[in-house]
Coordinates of C-alpha atoms and ligand atoms in Angstrom, one line a residue:
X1 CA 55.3 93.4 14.8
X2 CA 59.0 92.1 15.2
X3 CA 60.3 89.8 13.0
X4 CA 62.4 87.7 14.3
X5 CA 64.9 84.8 12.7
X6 CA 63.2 82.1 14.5
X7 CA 60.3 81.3 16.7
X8 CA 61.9 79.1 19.1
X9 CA 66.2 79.0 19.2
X10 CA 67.4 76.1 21.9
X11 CA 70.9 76.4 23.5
X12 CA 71.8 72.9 24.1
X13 CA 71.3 69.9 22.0
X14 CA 71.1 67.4 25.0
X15 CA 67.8 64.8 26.1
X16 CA 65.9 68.0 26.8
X17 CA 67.3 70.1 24.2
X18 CA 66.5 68.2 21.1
X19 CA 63.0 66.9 22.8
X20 CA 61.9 70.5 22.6
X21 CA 63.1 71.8 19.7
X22 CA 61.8 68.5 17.6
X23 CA 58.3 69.4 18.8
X24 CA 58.0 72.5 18.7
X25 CA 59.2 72.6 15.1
X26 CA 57.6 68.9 14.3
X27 CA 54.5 69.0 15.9
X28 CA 53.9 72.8 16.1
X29 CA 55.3 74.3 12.4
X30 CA 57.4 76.9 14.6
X31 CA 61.1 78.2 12.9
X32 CA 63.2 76.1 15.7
X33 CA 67.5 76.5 15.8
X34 CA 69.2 74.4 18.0
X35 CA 73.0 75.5 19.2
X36 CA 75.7 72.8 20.3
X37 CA 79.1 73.3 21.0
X38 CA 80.0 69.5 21.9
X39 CA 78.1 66.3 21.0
X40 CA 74.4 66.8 19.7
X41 CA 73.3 64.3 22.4
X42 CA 74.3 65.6 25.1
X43 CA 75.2 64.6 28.6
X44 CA 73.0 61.6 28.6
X45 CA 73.4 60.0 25.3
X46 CA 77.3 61.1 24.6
X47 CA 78.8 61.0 28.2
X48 CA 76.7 59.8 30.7
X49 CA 73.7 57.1 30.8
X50 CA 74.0 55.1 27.3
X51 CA 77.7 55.2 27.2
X52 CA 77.6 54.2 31.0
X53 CA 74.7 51.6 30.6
X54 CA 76.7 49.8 27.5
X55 CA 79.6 49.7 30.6
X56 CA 77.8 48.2 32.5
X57 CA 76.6 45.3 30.3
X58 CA 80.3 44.7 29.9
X59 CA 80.9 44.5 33.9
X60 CA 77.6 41.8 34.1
X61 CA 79.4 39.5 31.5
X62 CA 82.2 39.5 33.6
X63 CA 79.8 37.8 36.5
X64 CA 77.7 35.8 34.1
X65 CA 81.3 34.2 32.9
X66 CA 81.6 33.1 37.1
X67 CA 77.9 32.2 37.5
X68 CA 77.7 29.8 34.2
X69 CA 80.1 27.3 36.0
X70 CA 77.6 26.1 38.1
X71 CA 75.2 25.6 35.5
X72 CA 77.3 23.6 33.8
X73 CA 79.4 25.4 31.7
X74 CA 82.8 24.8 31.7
X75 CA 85.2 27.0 29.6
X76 CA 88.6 28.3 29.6
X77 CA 89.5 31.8 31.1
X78 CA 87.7 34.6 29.4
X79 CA 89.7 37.2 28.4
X80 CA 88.6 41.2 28.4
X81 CA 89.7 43.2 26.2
X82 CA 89.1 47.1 27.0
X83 CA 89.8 48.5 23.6
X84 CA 87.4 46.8 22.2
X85 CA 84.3 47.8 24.5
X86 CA 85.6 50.9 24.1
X87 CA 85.5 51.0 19.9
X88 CA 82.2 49.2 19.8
X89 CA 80.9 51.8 21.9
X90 CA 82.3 54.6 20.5
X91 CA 80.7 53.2 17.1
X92 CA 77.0 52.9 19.0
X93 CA 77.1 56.6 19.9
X94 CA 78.0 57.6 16.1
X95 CA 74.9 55.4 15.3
X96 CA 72.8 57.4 17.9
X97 CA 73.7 60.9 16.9
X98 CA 73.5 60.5 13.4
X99 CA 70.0 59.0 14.8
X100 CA 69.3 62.5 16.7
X101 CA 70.4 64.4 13.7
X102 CA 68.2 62.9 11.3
X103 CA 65.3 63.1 13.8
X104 CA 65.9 66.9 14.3
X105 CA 66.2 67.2 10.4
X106 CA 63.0 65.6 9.9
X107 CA 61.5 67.8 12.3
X108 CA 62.9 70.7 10.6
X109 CA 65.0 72.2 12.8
X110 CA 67.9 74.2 12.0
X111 CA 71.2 73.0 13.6
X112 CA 73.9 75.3 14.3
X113 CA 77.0 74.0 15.6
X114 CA 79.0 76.3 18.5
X115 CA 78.5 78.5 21.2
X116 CA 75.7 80.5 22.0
X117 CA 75.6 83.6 23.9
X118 CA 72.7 85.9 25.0
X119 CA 73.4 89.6 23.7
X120 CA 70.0 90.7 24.2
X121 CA 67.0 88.4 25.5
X122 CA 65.7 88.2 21.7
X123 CA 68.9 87.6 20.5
X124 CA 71.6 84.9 20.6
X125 CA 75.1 85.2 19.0
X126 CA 76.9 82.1 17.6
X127 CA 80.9 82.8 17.2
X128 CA 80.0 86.6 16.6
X129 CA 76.8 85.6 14.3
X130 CA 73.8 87.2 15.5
X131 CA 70.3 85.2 15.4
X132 CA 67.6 86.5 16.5
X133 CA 64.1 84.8 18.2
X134 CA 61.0 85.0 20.0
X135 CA 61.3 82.9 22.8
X136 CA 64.7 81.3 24.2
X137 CA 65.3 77.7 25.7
X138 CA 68.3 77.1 28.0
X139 CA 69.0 73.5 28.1
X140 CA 72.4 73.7 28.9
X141 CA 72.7 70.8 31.2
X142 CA 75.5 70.3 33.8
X143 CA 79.5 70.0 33.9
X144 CA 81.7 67.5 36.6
X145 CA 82.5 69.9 39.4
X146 CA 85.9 68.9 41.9
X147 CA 87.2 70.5 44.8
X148 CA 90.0 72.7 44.3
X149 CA 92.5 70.7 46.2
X150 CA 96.5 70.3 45.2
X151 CA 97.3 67.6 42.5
X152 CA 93.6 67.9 41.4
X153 CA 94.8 68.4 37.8
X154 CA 95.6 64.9 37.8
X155 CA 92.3 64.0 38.2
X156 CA 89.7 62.4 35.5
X157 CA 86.6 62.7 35.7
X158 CA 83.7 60.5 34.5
X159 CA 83.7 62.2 30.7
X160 CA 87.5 60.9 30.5
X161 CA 86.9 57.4 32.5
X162 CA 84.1 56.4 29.3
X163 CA 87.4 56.6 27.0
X164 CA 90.7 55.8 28.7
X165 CA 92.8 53.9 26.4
X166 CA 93.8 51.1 28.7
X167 CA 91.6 49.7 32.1
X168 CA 93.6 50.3 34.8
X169 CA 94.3 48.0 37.4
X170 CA 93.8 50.4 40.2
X171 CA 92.1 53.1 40.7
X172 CA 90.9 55.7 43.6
X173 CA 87.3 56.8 43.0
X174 CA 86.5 60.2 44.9
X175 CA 82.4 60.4 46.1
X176 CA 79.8 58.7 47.1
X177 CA 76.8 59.6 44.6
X178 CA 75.1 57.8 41.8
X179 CA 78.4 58.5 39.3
X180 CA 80.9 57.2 42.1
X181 CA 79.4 54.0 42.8
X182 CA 78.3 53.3 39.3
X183 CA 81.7 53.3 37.9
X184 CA 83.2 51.6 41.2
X185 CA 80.7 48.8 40.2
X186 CA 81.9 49.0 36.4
X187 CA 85.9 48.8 36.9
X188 CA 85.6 46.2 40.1
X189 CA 83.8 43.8 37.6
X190 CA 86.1 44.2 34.9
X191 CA 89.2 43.5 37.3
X192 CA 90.6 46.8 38.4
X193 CA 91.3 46.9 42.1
X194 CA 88.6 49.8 43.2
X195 CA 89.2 52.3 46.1
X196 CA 86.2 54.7 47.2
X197 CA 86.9 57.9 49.3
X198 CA 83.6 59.0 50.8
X199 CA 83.4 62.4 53.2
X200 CA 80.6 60.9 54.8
X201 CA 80.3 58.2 56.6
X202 CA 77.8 56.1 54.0
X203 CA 77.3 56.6 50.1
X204 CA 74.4 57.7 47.9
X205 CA 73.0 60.7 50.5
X206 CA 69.2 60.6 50.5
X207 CA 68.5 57.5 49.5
X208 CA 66.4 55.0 52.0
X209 CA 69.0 54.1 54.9
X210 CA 68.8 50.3 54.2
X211 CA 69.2 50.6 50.8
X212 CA 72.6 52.7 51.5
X213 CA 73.4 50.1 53.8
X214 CA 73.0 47.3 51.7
X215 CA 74.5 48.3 48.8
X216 CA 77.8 49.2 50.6
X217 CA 77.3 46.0 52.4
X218 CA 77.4 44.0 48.8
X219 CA 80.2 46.4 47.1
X220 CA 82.4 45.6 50.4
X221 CA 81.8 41.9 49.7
X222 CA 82.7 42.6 45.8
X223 CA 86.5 44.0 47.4
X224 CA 85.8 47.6 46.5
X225 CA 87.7 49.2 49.6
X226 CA 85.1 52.1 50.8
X227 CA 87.3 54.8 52.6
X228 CA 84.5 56.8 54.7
X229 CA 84.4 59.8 56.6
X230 CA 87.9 60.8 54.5
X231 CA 88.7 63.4 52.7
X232 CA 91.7 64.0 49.8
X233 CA 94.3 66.4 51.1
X234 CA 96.5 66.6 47.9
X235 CA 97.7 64.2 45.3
X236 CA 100.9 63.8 43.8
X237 CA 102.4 62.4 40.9
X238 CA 104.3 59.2 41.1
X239 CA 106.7 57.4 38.5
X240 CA 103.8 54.6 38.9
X241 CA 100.9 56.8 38.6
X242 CA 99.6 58.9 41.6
X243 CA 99.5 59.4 45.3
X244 CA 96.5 60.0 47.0
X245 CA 97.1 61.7 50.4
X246 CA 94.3 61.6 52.5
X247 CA 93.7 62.8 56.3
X248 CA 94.6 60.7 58.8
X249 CA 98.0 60.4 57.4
X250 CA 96.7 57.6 55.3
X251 CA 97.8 57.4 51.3
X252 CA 96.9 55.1 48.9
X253 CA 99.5 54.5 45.6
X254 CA 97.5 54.3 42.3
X255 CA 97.1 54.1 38.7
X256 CA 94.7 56.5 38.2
X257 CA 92.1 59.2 40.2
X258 CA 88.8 59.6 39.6
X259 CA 86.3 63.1 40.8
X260 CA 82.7 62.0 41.1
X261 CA 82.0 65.0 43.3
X262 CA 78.6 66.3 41.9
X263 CA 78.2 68.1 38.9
X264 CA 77.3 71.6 38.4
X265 CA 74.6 74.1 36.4
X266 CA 76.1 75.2 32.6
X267 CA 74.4 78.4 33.0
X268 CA 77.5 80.8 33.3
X269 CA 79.0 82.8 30.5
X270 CA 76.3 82.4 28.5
X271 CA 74.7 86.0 28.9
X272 CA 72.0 85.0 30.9
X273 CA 72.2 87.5 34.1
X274 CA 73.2 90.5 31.8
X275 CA 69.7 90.0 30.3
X276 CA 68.3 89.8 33.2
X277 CA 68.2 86.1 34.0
X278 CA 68.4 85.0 37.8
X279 CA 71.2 82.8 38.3
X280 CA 71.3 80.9 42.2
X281 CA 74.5 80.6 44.3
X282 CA 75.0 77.3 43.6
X283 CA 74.7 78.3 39.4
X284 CA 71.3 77.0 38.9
X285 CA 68.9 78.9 36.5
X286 CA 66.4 80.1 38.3
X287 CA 62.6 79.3 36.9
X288 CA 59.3 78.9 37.9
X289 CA 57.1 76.1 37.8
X290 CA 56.9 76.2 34.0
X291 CA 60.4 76.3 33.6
X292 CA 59.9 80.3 32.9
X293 CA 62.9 82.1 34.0
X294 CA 62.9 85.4 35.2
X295 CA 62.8 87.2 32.0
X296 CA 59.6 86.6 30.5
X297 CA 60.5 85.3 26.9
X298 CA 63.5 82.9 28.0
X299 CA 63.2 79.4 29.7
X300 CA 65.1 76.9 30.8
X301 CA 64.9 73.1 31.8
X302 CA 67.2 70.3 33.0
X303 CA 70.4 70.1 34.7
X304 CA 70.8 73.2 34.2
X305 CA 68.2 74.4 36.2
X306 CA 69.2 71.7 38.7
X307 CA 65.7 70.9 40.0
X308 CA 65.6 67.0 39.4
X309 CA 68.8 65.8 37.1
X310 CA 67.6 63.0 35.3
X311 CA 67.1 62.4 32.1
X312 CA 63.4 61.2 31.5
X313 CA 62.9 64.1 33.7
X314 CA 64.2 67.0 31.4
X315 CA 62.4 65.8 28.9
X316 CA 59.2 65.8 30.8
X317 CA 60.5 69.2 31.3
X318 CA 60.6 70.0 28.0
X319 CA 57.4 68.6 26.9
X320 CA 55.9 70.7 29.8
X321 CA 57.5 73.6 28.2
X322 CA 56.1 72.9 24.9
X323 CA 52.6 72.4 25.6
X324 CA 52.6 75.7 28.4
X325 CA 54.2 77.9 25.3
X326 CA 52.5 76.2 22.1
X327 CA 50.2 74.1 23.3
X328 CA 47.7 76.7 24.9
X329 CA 48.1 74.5 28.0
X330 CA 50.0 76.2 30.9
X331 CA 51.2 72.8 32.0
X332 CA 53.6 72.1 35.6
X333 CA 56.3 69.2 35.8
X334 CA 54.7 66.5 38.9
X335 CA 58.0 65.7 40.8
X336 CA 56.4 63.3 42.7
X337 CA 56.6 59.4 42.7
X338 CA 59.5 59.9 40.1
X339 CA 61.5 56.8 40.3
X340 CA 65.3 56.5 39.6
X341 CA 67.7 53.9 39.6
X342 CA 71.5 53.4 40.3
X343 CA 73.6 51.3 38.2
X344 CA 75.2 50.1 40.8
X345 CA 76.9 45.8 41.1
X346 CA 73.5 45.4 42.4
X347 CA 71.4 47.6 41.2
X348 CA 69.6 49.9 43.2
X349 CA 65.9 51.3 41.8
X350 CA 63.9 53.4 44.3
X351 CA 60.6 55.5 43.8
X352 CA 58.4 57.8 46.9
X353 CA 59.5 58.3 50.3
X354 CA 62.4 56.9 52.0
X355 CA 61.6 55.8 55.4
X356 CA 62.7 58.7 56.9
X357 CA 60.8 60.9 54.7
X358 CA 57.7 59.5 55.6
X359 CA 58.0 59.1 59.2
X360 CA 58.2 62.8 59.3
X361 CA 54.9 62.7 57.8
X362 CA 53.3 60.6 59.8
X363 CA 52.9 57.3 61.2
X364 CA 53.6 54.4 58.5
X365 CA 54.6 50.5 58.7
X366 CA 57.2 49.1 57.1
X367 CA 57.5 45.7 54.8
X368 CA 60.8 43.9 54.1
X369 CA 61.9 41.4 52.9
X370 CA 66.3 40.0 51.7
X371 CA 66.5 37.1 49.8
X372 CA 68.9 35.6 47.7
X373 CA 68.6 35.9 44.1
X374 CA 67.2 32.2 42.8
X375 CA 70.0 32.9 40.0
X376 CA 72.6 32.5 42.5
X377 CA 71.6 29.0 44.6
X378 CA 73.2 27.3 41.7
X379 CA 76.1 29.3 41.2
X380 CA 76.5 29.6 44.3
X381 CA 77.2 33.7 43.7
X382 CA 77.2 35.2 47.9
X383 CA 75.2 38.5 47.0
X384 CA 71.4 39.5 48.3
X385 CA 68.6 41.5 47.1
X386 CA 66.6 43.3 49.4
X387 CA 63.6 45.8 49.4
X388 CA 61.1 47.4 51.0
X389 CA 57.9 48.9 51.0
X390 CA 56.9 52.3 53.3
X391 CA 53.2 52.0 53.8
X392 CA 50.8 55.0 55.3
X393 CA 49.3 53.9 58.3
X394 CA 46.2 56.1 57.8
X395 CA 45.7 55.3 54.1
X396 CA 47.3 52.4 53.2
X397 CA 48.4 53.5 50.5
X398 CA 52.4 52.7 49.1
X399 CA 54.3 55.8 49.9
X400 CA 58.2 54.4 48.9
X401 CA 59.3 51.1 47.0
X402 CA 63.2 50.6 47.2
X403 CA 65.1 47.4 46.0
X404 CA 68.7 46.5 45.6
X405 CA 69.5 43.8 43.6
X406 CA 69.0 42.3 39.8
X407 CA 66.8 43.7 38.1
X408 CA 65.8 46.7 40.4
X409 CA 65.7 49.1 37.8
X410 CA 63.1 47.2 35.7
X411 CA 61.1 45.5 38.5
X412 CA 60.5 49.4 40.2
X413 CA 59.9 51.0 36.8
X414 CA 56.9 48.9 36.6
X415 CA 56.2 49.4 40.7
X416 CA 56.2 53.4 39.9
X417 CA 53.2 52.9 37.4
X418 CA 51.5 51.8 40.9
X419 CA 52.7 54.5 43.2
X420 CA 51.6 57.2 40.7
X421 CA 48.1 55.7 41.1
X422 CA 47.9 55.9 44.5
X423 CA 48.2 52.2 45.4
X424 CA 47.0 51.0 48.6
X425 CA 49.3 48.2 50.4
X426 CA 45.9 45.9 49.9
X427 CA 46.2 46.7 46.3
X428 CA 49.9 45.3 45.9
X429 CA 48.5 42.2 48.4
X430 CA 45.3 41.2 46.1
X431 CA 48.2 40.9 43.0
X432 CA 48.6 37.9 41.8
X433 CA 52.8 37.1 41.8
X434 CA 54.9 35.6 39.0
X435 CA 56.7 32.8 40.5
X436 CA 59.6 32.1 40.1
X437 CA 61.0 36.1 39.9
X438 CA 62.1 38.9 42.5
X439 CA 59.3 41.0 41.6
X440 CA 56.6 38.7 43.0
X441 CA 58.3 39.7 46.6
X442 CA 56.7 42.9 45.9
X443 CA 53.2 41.6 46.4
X444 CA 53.9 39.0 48.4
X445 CA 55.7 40.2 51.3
X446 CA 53.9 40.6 54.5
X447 CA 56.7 40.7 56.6
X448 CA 55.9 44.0 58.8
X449 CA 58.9 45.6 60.7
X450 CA 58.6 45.6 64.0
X451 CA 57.0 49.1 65.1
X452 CA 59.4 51.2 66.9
X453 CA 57.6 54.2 67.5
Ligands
LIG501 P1 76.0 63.3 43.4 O1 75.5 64.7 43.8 O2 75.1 62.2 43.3 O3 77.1 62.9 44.5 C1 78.2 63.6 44.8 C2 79.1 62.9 45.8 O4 80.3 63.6 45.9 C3 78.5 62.7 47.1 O5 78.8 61.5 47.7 C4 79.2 63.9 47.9 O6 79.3 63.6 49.3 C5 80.5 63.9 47.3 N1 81.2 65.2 47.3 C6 80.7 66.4 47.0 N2 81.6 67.3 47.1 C7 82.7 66.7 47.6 C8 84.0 67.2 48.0 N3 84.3 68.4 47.9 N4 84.9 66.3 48.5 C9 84.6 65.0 48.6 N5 83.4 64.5 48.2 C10 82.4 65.4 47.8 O7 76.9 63.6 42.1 P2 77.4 62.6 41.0 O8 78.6 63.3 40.4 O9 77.5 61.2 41.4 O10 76.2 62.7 39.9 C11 75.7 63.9 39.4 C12 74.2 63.9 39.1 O11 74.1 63.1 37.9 C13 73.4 63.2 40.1 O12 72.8 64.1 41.0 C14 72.4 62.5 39.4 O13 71.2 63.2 39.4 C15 72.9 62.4 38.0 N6 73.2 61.0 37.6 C16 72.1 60.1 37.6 C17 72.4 58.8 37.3 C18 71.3 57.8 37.2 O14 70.1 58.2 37.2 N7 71.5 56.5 37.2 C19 73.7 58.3 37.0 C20 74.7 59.3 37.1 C21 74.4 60.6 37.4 P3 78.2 63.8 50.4 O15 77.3 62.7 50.3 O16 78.9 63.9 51.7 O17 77.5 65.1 50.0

């Protein structure tokens, strides 16, 4: 029998990465390695969600500072100060990889910091050192993509925007996905005057058509200027800052551009189609429903593979992985009812069907229901929440949940518990509400839409 170096060696010390390779050494006793060449981490915990999140915190104290007033508080002007949020976060996401390291040397993994390559598809090279293994895990993740338009050098993207050195006080943010509107939120709160350029004519495609709606609606009333159905023909450099030429003849001056354009699949140069790995047009890894790619001994899971690109999701991924490979338990990921949120000035949190999804299913009714946010009467704050529930006609049972406003991301991460066990509509009526919040609307609201089929 071969002996190899390791059982297991993970490319990629990401959310999925590290989940992986700390079980599978941890909890199984295999010989795990891990390879990173930026940030053990990752995408999630170095340059996107925490880093984000902690932004976002900043952006709400900038709100809270309006809303005390009419609660009585009565101070002077605060004052933000950029550099600091920035060091303080910075200093959180030392704290939380020296937190991952220590958790993968506990598990007894082997770290090894660079890049890996593929040279055969039992072994992996690390800046011409040759390891070899039993079974590969590709967990990669993704990479900002832009168009390749003129001036598109001058461009940041949402790596660079967590660590500029000053805020700017304007700014032209290119797309309309969860990335674009999150950081739109997060600069228009802390004072930066915030232009959007969307293609389309609405942002965050394939979410629930009120929910896009409404959103916009409460950004628009926030002054972020949405540009729609426009596209960037070049930009140019400026004494200022930039020019952003878009069609239409239209330009807008500006501090500084921002590419929120989708992100793309960290699978090339990495060896994987010389050893036989499939690789899609679009530079997703191509695997099967246990994350098995098409070379028997090598898997992959996360962004990489671009199935779902969340986080909590590649690491159901990789636990999937785990127990299918050590656990003796061929085990699928369930994409269904997985619920997301956007961290949006409101909040957006959504889980199931859109409407439109499930009318193509079938007949279904519709519950809604706006409201403004008790938290506001007093201060006197002009912004809604608003959500809705998508309801089988047949069944009953709770095919969509979508809400924007305060606390959407925590009120449906508690709704999605429901949806995954098949809840009817009944179900969510016979709950007893806690008053005074803007969950209770989700068991309270009987307000059908009228039927328009
Ligand atoms: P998304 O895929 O969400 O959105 C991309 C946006 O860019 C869309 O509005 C799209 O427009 C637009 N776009 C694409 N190509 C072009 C182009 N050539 N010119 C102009 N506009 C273009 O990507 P993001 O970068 O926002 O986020 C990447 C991924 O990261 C997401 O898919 C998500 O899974 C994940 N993420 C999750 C978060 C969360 O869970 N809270 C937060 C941040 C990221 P159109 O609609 O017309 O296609």
């Amino acid at each position: 029998m071969v002996k190899y170096d390791f059982d297991l060696i993970t490319i990629g010390a990401g959310s999925g990465g590290v989940r992986a390779a700390r079980m599978v050494a941890g909890e199984h006793g295999k010989r795990v390695a891990i390879v990173e060449n930026l940030r053990t981490g990752g995408t999630c915990v170095m340059r996107g969600c925490v880093p984000k999140k902690l932004l976002v915190y900043s952006a709400h104290f900038g709100h809270d500072f309006e809303d005390s007033a009419g609660y009585g508080w009565m101070q002077g002007e605060p004052v933000f100060n950029w550099p600091i949020l920035i060091a303080n976060k910075n200093a959180e996401l030392e704290r939380l990889e020296s937190v991952y390291h220590r958790l993968l040397r506990n598990a007894g993994v082997t770290e090894i910091a660079g890049t890996g390559r593929l040279a055969d598809a039992h072994t992996v090279e690390v800046d011409g050192k040759s390891l070899t293994t039993e079974t590969i895990l590709i967990a990669t993740g993704g990479w900002p993509t832009m168009p390749q338009i003129p001036g598109i050098e001058h461009v940041i993207t949402s790596n660079e925007a967590l660590d500029l050195d000053a805020l700017p006080k304007h700014i032209v943010i290119v797309g309309g996905g969860y990335i674009a509107v999150e950081f739109a939120g997060i600069f228009n709160a802390l004072g930066t005057e915030v232009h959007e350029i969307i293609r389309a004519d609405m942002i965050l495609r394939g979410f629930d058509e009120d929910i896009r709606e409404s959103l916009r609606d409460e950004m628009t009333a926030k002054q972020i200027k949405f540009h729609s159905g426009t596209k960037v023909e070049r930009i140019e450099k400026t004494n200022q800052g930039f020019t952003v030429n878009l069609n239409a003849s239209e330009a807008v001056a500006t501090e500084l551009v921002m590419y929120a354009t989708g992100r793309t699949p960290n699978s090339r140069d990495i060896g994987l189609e010389e050893v036989g790995a499939e690789i899609d047009d679009k530079g997703a890894v191509v695997v099967d429903a246990y994350s098995r790619t098409t070379v028997d001994n090598i898997y992959a899971i996360g962004d990489v593979t671009d199935r779902m690109n969340l986080t909590p999701v590649a690491i159901e991924e990789a636990m999937a992985f785990v127990n299918t490979v050590y656990g003796g338990e061929p085990t699928a990921m369930d994409y269904v009812n997985v619920p997301s949120a956007v961290f949006s000035q409101p909040p957006v949190g959504t889980v199931g069907l859109t409407e439109d999804q499930a009318r193509e299913r079938g007949a279904i009714d519709v519950y809604m229901s706006n409201f403004r946010p008790m938290k506001y009467t007093l201060s006197g704050r002009d912004e809604s929440s608003m959500m809705k529930i998508i309801v089988d006609r047949a069944s009953d049972r709770v095919l969509g949940c979508h809400m924007v406003g305060v606390d959407a991301p925590e009120i449906i991460q508690g709704i999605s518990i429901a949806l995954k066990a098949g809840a009817t509509k009944a179900q969510f009526d016979a709950t007893v509400g806690i008053h005074p919040t803007a969950a209770e609307e989700f068991v309270t609201t009987h307000k059908k839409l009228p039927d328009d089929d």
